[in-house]
Short mmCIF file of C-alpha atoms in Angstrom, two decimals:
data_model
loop_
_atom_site.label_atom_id
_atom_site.label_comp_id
_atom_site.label_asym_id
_atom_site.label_seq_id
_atom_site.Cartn_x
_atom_site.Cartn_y
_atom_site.Cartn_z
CA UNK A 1 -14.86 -31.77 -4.75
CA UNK A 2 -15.77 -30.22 -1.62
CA UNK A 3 -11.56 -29.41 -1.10
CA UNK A 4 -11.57 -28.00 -4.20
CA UNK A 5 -14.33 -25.72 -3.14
CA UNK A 6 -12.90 -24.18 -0.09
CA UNK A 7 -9.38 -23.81 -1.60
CA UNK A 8 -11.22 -21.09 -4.52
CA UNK A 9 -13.24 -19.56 -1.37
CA UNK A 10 -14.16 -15.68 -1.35
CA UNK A 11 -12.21 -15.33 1.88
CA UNK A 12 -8.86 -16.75 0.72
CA UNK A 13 -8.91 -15.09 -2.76
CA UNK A 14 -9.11 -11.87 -0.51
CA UNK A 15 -5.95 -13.11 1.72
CA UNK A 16 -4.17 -14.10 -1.59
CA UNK A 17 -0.82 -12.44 -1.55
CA UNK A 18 1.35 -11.13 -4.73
CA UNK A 19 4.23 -8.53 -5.57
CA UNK A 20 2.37 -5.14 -7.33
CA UNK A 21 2.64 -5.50 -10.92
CA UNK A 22 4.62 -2.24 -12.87
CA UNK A 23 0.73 -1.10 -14.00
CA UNK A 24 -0.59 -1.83 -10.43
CA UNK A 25 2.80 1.01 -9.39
CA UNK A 26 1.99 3.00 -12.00
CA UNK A 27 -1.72 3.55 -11.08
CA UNK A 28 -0.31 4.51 -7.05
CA UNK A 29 1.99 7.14 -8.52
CA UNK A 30 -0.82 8.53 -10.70
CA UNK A 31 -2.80 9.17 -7.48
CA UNK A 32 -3.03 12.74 -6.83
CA UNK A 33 0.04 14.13 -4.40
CA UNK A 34 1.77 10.61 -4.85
CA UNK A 35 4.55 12.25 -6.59
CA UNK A 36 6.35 13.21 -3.41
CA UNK A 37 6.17 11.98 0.55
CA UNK A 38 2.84 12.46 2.24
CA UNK A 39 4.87 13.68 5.41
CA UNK A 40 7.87 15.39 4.90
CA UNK A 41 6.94 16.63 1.23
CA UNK A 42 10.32 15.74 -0.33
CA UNK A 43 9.91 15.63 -3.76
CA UNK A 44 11.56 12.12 -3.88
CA UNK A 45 10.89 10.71 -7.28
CA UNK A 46 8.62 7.84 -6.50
CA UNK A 47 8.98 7.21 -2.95
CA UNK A 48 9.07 3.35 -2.25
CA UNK A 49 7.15 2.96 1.05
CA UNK A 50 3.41 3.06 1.90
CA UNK A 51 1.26 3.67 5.39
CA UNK A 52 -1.28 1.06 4.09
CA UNK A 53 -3.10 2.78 6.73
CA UNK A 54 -3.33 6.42 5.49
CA UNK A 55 -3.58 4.95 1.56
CA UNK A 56 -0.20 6.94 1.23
CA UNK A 57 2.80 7.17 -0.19
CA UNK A 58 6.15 8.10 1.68
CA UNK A 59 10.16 8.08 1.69
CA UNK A 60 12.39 5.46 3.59
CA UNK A 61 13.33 8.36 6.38
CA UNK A 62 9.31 8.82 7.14
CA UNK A 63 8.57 5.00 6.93
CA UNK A 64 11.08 4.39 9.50
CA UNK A 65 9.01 6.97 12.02
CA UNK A 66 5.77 5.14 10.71
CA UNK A 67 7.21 1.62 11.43
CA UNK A 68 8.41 2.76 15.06
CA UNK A 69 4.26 4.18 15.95
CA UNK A 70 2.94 0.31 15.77
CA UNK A 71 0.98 -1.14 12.65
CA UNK A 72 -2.40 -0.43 14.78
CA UNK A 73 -1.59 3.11 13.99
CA UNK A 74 0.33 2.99 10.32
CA UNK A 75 1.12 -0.19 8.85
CA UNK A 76 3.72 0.19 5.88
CA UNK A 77 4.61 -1.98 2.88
CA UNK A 78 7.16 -1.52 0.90
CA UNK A 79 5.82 -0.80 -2.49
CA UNK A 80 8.64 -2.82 -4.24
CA UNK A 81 9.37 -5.71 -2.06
CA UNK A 82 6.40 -6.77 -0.10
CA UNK A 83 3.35 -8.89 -1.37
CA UNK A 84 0.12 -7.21 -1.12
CA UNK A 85 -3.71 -8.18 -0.24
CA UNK A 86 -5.95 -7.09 -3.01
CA UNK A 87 -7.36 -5.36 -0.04
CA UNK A 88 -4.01 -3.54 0.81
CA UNK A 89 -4.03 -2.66 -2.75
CA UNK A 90 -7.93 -1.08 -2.60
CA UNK A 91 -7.23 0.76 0.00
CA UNK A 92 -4.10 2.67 -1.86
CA UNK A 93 -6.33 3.12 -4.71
CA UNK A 94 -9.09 4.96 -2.24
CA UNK A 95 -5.95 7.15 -0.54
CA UNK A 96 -3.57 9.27 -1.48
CA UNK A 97 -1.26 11.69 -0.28
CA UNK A 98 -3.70 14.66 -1.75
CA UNK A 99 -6.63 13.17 0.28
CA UNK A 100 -4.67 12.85 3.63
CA UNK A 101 -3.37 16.31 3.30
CA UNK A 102 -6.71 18.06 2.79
CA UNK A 103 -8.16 16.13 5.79
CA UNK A 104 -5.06 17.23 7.97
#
């Protein structure tokens, strides 16, 4: 009983890791500015990467400057091919690229 217990714990649902569901994409492309990449602004249909970070979305050239600062300063996911953290996933859903431009 008491395994059974830990294994359904608060602090492993939140570490609980899965691939982003078509709806889950959907609602990350719907977020304001998401259309395009948060840094260079190329219009890139969809862009596949993410600064987890920043809550935004970018292209495969930008992700590659992102990866080379360090995750303390962007860590990126691929939006497509890495498993997520429902954590990962909140803090996409608080982001965007619309948000991070009006703060820069």
């Amino acid at each position: 009983l008491r395994m059974e217990a830990m294994a359904q714990s608060p602090s492993q649902a939140a570490l609980e890791r899965h691939v982003l569901t078509d709806h889950q994409l959907h609602n990350i492309y719907a977020i304001p500015g998401n259309s395009g990449c948060a840094d260079c602004g190329r219009s890139t249909p969809k862009p596949k990467w993410a600064s987890v970070t920043h809550g935004t979305v970018v292209c495969i050239d930008c992700s590659g400057v992102h990866r080379s600062l360090g995750v303390v300063k962007s860590f990126v996911k691929s939006l497509t091919m890495d498993s997520w953290t429902d954590a990962q996933l909140a803090n996409m859903r608080v982001g965007g690229n619309a948000k991070i431009a009006e703060f820069l």
